Coordinates of C-alpha atoms and ligand atoms in Angstrom, one line a residue:
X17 CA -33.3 25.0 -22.8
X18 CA -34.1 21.9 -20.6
X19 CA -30.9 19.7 -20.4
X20 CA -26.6 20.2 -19.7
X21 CA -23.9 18.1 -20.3
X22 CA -20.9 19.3 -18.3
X23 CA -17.1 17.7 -18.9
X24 CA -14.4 18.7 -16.0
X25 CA -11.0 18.1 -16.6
X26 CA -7.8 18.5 -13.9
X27 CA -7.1 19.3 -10.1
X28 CA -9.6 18.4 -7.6
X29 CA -10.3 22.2 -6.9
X30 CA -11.4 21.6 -10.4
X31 CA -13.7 18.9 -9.0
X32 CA -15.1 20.7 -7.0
X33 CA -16.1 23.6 -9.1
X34 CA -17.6 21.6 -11.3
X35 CA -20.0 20.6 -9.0
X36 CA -20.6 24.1 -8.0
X37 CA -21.4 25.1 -12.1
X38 CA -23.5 21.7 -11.8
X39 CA -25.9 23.6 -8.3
X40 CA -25.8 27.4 -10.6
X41 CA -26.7 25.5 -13.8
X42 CA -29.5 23.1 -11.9
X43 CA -30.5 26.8 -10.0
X44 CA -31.0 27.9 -13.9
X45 CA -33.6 25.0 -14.0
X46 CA -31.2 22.9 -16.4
X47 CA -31.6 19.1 -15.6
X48 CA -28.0 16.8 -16.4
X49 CA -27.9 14.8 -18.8
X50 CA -24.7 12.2 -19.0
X51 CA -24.2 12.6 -23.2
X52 CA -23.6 15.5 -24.8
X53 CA -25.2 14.4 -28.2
X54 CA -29.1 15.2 -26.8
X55 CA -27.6 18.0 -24.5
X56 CA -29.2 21.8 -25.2
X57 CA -26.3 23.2 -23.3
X58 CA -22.2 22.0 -23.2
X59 CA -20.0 22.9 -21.0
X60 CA -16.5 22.0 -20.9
X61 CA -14.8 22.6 -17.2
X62 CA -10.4 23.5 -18.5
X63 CA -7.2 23.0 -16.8
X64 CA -4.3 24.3 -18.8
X65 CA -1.9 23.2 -16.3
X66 CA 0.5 20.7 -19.0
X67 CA 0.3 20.9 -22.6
X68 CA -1.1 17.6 -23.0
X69 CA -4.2 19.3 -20.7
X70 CA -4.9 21.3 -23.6
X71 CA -5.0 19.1 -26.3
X72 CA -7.3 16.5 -24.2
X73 CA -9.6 19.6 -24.7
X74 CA -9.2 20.7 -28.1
X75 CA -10.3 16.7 -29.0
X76 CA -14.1 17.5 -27.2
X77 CA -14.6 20.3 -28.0
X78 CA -14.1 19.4 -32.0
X79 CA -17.0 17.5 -30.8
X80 CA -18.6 20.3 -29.1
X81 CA -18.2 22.2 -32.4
X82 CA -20.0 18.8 -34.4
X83 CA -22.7 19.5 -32.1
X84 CA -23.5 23.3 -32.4
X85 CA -23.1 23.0 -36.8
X86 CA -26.0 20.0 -36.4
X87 CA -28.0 22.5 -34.3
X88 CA -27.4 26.1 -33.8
X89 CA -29.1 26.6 -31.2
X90 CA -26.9 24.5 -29.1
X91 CA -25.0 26.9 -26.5
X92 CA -21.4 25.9 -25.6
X93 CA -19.5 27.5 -22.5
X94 CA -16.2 26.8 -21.5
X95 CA -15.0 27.3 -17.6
X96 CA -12.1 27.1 -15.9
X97 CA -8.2 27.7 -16.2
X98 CA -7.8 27.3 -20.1
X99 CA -9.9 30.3 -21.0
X100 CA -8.7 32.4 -17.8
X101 CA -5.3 31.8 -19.2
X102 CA -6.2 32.9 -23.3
X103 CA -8.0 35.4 -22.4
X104 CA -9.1 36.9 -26.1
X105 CA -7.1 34.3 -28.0
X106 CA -9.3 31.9 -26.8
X107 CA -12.0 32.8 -29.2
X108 CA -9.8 33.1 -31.9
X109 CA -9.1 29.5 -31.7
X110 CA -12.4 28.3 -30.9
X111 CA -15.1 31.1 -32.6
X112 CA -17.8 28.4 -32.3
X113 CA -18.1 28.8 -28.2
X114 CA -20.8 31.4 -26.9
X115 CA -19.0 32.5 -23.9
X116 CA -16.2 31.8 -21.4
X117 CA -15.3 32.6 -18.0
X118 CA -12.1 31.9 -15.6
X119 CA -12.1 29.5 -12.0
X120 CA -12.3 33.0 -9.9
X121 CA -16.0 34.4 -11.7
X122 CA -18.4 31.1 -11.5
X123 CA -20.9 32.9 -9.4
X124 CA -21.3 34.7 -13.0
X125 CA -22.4 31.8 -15.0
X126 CA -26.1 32.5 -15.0
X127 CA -25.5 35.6 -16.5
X128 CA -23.1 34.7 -19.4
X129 CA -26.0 31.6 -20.0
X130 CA -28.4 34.2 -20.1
X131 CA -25.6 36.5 -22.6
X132 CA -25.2 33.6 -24.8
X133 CA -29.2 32.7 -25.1
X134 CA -29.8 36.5 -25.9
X135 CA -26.2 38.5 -27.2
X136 CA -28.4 41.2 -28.8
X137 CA -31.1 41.5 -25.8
X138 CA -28.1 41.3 -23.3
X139 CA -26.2 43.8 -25.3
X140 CA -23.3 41.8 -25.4
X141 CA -21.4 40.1 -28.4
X142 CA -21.2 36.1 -27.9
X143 CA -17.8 35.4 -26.5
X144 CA -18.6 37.4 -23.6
X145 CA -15.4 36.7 -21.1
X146 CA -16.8 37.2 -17.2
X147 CA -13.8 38.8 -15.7
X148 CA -13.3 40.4 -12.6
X149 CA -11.9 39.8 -9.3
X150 CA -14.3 37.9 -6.4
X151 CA -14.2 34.4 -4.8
X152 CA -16.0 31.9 -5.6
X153 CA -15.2 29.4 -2.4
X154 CA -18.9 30.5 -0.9
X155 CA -21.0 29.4 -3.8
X156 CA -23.0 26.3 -3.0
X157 CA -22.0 23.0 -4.4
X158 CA -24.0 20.1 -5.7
X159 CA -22.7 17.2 -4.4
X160 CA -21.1 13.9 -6.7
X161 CA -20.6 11.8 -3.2
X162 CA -22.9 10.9 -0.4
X163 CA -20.4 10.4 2.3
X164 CA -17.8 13.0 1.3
X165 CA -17.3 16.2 0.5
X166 CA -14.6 18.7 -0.5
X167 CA -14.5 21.8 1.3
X168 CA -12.6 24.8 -0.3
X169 CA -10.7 26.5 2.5
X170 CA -8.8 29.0 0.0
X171 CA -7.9 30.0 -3.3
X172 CA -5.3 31.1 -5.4
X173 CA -1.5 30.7 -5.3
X174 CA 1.1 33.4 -4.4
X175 CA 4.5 30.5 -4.6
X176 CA 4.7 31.5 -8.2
X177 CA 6.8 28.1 -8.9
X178 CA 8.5 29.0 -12.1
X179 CA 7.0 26.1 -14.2
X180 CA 3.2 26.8 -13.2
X181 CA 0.4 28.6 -14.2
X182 CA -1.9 28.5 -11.4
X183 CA -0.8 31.7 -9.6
X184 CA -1.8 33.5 -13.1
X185 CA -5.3 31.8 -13.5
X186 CA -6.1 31.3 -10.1
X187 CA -4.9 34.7 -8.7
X188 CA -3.6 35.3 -5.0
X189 CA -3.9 33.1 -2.2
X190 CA -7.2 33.7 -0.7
X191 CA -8.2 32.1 3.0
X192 CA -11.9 32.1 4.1
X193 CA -12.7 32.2 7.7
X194 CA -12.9 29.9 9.6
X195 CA -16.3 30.4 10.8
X196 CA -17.9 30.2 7.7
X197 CA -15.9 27.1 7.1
X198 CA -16.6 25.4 10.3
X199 CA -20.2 26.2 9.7
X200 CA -19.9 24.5 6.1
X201 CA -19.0 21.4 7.7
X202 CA -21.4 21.0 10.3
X203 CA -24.1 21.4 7.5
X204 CA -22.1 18.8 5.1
X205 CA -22.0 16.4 8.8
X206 CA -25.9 16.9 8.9
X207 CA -26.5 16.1 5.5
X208 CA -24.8 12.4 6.5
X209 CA -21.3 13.6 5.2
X210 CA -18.2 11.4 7.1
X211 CA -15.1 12.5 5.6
X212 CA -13.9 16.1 4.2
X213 CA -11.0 16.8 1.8
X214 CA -9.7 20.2 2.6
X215 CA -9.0 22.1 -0.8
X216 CA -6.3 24.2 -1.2
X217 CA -2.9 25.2 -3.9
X218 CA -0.5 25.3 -0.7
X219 CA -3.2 24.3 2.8
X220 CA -0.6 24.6 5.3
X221 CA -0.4 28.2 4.4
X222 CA -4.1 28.9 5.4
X223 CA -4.9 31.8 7.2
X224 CA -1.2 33.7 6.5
X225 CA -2.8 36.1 3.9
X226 CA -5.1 37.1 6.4
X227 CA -2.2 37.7 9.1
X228 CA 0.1 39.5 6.4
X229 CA -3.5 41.7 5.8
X230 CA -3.5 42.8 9.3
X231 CA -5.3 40.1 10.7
X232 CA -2.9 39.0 13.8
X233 CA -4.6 36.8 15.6
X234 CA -6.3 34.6 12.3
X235 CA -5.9 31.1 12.8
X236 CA -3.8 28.7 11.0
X237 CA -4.1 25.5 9.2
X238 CA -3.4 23.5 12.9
X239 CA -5.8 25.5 14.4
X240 CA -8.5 24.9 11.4
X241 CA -7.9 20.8 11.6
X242 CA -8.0 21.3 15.6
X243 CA -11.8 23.5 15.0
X244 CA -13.0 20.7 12.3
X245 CA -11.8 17.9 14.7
X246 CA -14.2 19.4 17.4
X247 CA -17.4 18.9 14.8
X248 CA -19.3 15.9 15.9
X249 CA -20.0 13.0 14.1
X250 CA -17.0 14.0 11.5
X251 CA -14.9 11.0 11.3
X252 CA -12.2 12.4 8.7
X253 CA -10.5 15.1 8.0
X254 CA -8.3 15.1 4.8
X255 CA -5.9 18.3 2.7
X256 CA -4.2 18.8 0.1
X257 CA -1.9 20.0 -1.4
X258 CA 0.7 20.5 1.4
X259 CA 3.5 22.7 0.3
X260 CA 6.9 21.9 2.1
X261 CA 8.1 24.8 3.0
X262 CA 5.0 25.6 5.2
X263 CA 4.8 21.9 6.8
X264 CA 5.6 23.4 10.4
X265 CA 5.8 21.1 13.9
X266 CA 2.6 22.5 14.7
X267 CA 1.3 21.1 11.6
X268 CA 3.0 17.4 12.7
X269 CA 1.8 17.4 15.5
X270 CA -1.9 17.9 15.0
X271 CA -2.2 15.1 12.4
X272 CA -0.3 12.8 15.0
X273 CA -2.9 13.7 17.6
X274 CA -6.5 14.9 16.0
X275 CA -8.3 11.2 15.5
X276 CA -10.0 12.7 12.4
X277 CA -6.7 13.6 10.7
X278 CA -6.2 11.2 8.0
X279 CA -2.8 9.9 8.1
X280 CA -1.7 11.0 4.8
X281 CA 0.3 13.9 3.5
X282 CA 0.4 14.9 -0.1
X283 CA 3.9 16.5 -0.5
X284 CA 4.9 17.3 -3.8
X285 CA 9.0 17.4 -4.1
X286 CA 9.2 17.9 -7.9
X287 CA 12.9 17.5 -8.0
X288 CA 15.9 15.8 -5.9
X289 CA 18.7 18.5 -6.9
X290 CA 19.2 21.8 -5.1
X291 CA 20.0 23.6 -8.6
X292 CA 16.9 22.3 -10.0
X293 CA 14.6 22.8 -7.1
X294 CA 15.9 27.0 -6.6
X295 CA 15.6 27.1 -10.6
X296 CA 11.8 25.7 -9.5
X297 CA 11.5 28.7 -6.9
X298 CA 10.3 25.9 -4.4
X299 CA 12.1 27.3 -1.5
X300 CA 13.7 24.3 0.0
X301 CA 16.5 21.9 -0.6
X302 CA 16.6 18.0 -1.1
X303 CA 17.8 17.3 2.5
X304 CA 15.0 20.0 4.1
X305 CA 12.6 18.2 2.4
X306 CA 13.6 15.0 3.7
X307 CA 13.8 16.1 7.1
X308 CA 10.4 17.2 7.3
X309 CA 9.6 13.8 5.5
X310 CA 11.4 11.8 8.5
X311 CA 10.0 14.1 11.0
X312 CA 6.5 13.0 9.8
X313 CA 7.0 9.4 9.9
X314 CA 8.8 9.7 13.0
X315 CA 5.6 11.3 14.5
X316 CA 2.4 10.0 12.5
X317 CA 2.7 6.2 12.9
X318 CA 1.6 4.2 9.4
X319 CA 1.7 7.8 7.9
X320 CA 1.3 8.0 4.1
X321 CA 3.5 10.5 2.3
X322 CA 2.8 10.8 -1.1
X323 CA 4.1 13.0 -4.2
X324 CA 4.2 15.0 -7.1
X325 CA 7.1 14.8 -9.2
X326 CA 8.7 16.8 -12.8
X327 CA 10.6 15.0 -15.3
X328 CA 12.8 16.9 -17.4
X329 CA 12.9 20.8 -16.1
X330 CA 14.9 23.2 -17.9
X331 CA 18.7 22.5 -17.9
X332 CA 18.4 19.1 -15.9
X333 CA 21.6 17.5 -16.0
X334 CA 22.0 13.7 -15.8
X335 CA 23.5 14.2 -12.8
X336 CA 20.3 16.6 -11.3
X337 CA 18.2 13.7 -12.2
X338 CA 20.0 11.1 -10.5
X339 CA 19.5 13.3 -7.5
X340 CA 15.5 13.1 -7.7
X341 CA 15.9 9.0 -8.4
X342 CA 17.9 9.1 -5.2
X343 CA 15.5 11.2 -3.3
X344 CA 12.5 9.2 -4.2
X345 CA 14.3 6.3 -2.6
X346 CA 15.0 7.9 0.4
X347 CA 11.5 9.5 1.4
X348 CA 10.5 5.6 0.1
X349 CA 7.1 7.4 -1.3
X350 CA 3.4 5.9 -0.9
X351 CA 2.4 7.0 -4.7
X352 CA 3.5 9.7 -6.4
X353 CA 2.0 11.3 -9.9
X354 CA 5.1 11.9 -12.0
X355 CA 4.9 14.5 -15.0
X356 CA 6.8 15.7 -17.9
X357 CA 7.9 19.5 -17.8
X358 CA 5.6 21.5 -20.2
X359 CA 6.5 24.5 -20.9
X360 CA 3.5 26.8 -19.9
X361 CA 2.7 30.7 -21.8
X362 CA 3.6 33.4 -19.2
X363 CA 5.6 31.1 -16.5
X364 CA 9.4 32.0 -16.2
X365 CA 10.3 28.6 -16.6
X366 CA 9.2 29.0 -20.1
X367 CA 11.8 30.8 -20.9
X368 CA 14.9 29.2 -19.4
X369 CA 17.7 28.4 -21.8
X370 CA 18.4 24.6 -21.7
X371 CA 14.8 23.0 -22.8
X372 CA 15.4 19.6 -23.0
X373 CA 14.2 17.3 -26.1
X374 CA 10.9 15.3 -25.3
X375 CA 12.6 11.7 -25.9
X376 CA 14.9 13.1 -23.2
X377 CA 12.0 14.1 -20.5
X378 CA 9.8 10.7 -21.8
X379 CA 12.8 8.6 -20.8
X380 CA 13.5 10.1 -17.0
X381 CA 9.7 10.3 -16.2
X382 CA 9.7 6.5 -17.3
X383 CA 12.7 5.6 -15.0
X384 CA 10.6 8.1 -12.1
X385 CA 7.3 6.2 -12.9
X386 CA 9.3 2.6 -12.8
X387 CA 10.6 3.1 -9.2
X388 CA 7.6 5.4 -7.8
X389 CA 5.5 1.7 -8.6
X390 CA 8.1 -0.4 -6.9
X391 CA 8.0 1.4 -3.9
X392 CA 4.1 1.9 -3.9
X393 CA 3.6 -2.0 -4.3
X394 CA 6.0 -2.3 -1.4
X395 CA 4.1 0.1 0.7
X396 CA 0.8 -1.3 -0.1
X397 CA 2.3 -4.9 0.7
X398 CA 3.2 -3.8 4.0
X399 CA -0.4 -3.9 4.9
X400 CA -0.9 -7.3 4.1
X401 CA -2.0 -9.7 7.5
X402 CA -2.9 -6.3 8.9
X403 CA -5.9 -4.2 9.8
X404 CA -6.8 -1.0 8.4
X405 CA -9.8 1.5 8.5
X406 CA -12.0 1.8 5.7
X407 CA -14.9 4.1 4.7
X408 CA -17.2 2.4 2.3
X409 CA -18.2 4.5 -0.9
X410 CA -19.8 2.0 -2.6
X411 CA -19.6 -1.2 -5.2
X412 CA -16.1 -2.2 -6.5
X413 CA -15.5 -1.8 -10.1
X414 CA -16.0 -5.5 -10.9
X415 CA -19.5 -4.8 -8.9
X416 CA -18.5 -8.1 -6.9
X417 CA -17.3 -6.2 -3.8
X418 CA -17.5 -2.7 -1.7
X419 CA -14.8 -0.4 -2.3
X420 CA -13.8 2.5 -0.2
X421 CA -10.4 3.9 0.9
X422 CA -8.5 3.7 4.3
X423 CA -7.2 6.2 6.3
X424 CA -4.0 6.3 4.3
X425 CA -5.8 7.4 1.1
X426 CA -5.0 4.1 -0.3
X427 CA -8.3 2.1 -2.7
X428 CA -9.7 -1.3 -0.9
X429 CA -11.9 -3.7 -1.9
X430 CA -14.0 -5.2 0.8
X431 CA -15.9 -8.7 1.3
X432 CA -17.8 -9.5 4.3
X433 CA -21.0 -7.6 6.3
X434 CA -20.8 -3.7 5.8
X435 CA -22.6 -1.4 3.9
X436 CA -21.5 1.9 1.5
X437 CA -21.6 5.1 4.4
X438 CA -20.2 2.5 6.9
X439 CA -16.4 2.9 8.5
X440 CA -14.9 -0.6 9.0
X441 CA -12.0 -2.3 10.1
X442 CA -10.8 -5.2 7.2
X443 CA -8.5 -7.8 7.5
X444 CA -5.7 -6.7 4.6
X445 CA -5.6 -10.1 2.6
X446 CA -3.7 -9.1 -0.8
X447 CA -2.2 -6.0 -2.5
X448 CA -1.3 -4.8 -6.1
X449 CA 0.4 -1.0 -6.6
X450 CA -2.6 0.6 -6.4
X451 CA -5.5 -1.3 -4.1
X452 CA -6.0 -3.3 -0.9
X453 CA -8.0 -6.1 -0.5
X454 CA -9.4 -7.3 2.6
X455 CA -12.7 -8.6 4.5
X456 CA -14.5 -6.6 7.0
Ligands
LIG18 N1 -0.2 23.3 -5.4 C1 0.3 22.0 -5.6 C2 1.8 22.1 -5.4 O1 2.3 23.0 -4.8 O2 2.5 21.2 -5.8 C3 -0.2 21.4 -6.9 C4 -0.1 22.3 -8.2 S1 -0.4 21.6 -9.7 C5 -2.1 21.7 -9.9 C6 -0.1 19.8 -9.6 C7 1.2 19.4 -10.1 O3 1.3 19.6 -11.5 C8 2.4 20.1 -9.5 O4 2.7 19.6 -8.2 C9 3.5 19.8 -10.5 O5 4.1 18.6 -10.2 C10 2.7 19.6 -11.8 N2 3.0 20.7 -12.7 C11 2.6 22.0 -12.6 N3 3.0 22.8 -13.6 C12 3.7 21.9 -14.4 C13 4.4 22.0 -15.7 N4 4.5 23.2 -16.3 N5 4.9 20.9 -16.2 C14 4.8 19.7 -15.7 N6 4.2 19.5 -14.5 C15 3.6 20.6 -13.9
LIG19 FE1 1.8 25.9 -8.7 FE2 3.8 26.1 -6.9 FE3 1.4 27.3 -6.4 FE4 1.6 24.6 -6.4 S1 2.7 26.0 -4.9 S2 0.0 25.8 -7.4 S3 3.1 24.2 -8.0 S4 2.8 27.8 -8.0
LIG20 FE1 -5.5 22.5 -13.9 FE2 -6.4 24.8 -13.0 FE3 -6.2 22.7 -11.4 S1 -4.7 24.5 -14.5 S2 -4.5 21.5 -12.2 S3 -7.5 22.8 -13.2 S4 -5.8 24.8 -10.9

């Protein structure tokens, strides 16, 4: 074995695991190669979190399956939340993959590579499923981008939101501590990293699992960005996903005053209605969620507040959707990633009466997509004539400019003297839905 081709799919906790299989598989004295078609070992990193997730999948790993029938002794692993979530039925439907293992056992991927290159030696039939409970937020992570990095500060998800399958393939919410946290960043500053994205299902409820265990005095996600904002030479602190039931003042007012706070808070609502929203187990109501919405902008000046949003939940009325339309408008969103409910295996929302037909959902989430574009072309439009913060990342797409991101979380393009690593202040000169353009 000499080469790996590895594919990740889904959430950036996915992301980020990826490049933790990349630093176990390199550890294995695998080298990465960017094709799979020359590659001795394929592995395919799952989310199962929508249908159309998991027949993204099935499409490469039909070519995954091409591969091993043109050479045998090709070896084909599959990580992640697809295989965590089939559990034995996931061979059934794909017989042709040596061995699989879930998001909470990556520390055990050398040993189901080493399974797979040897089933008889290892004593173990191929298809060996790595289960077992352990976290995996400690393993070390080989690293896609120079200036940033995402730092893991808990896994798992205990909201159990009745549509989602995270809480099941992901298991309970897990913090780390601090310490070890604080002590991953100042290694990541060293190593000429500026900017952090804290990982997390639900981050403004880091640390509660460890107060609910007995832990009284364990810190909480204010006191975390407070510690990270007292690293030197760390210039920004990002999170996500915040949950809004847990967005507390505390919480406000430490992104209002921590200088490395980004100014942006990824909130998903899902729905405008009450009925829909306690069908969703999301423990809040339209107007609490817009309350904590104006209390944000009210307190984080030029915040960005940004969304996730479902199309089409069981038993939404016409009515129930008109209520999310109208709530969009009122919280006047950044961006927002708009879905169509899936029904996922094993989630109570699976089995509500009242599943609605998929020209039904397809039309709402185009009406949700249609505004949610409106208003993010306003926002970015607001920037215009302005000046904004940017850390460079590197060229533009075109390869004519720089590109990095401000503050905001918002894409720039940047003209003028800077270099990728470098945090400027541009001149905003234009703006489409999605980018900023400016000179530094
Ligand atoms: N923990 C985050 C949260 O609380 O919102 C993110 C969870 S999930 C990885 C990302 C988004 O996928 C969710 O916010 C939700 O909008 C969407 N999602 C999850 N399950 C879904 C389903 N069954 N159908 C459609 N969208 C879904
Ligand atoms: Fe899923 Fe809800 Fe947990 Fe987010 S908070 S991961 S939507 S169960
Ligand atoms: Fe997908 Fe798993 Fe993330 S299901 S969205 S990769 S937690």
């Amino acid at each position: 074995m000499r080469t790996y081709y590895l594919r990740s799919f889904g959430c950036q906790m996915n992301a980020h695991d990826a490049e933790r299989i990349r630093a176990l598989l390199e550890a294995e004295g695998l080298e990465r190669a960017d094709e799979p078609d020359g590659a001795d070992v394929l592995v395919y990193n799952t989310c199962t979190v929508r249908q159309s997730a998991d027949e993204r999948l099935a499409g490469h790993l039909g070519t995954a399956a091409r591969l091993k029938r043109e050479d045998r002794g090709r070896i084909v692993l599959v990580t992640g939340c697809l295989p965590q979530a089939e559990q034995d039925d996931f061979f059934r439907r794909f017989p042709f993959v040596d061995g699989a293992l879930g998001p909470q056992n990556l520390q055990r991927l050398p040993e189901l590579l080493a399974a797979a290159v040897e089933p008889a030696a290892k004593g173990r039939p191929p298809g060996f499923f790595a289960d077992g409970p352990a976290m995996s937020g400690d393993l070390a992570a080989r690293r896609e981008r120079p200036y940033q990095a995402w730092v893991q500060i808990m896994s798992g998800c205990t909201n159990f939101c009745s549509y989602c399958i995270v809480p099941q393939v992901r298991g309970p919410e897990r913090s780390r501590e601090i310490g070890a946290l604080v002590a991953e960043v100042r290694v990541l500053v060293a190593d000429g990293v500026r900017e952090v994205t804290l990982l997390g299902q639900n981050v403004n409820a880091y640390g509660l699992d460890l107060r609910r265990g007995g832990r009284e005095g364990a810190p909480d996600f204010p006191a975390l960005l407070r510690a990270l904002d007292a690293v030197p030479g760390l210039a920004r602190v990002r999170f996500m996903t915040s949950h809004p039931k847990d967005l507390s003042g505390d919480l406000i007012r430490a992104i209002a005053e921590l200088p490395s706070a980004c100014e942006h808070v990824h909130l998903p609502a899902q729905a405008g209605s009450d009925r829909v929203l306690a069908a969703m187990a999301r423990g809040y109501t339209a107007a609490a969620y817009l309350e904590r919405v104006h209390a944000l902008r009210a307190a984080v000046p030029d915040v960005s507040v940004t969304t996730d949003l479902i199309a089409g939940f069981p038993g939404e009325s016409d009515d129930d959707f008109a209520q999310t339309l109208e709530l969009v408008r009122a919280a006047e969103f950044d961006a927002a990633f708009t879905f169509v409910f899936s029904a996922r295996r094993g989630t109570a929302a699976a089995d509500l009466p009242g599943q609605l037909a998929a020209d039904v959902k397809r039309e709402r989430v185009e009406r949700l997509i249609a505004l949610t574009q409106e208003l993010a072309l306003r926002s970015r439009r607001r920037w215009v004539g302005r000046r904004a913060e940017v850390l460079i990342e590197g060229p533009s797409r075109d390869g004519k400019s720089l590109r990095g991101r401000t503050r905001q979380n918002v894409t720039a393009n940047v003209t003028g003297a800077t270099e990728p690593g470098a945090i400027v202040e541009i001149e905003v000169t234009g703006a489409s839905s999605t980018t900023l353009r400016g000179r530094a």
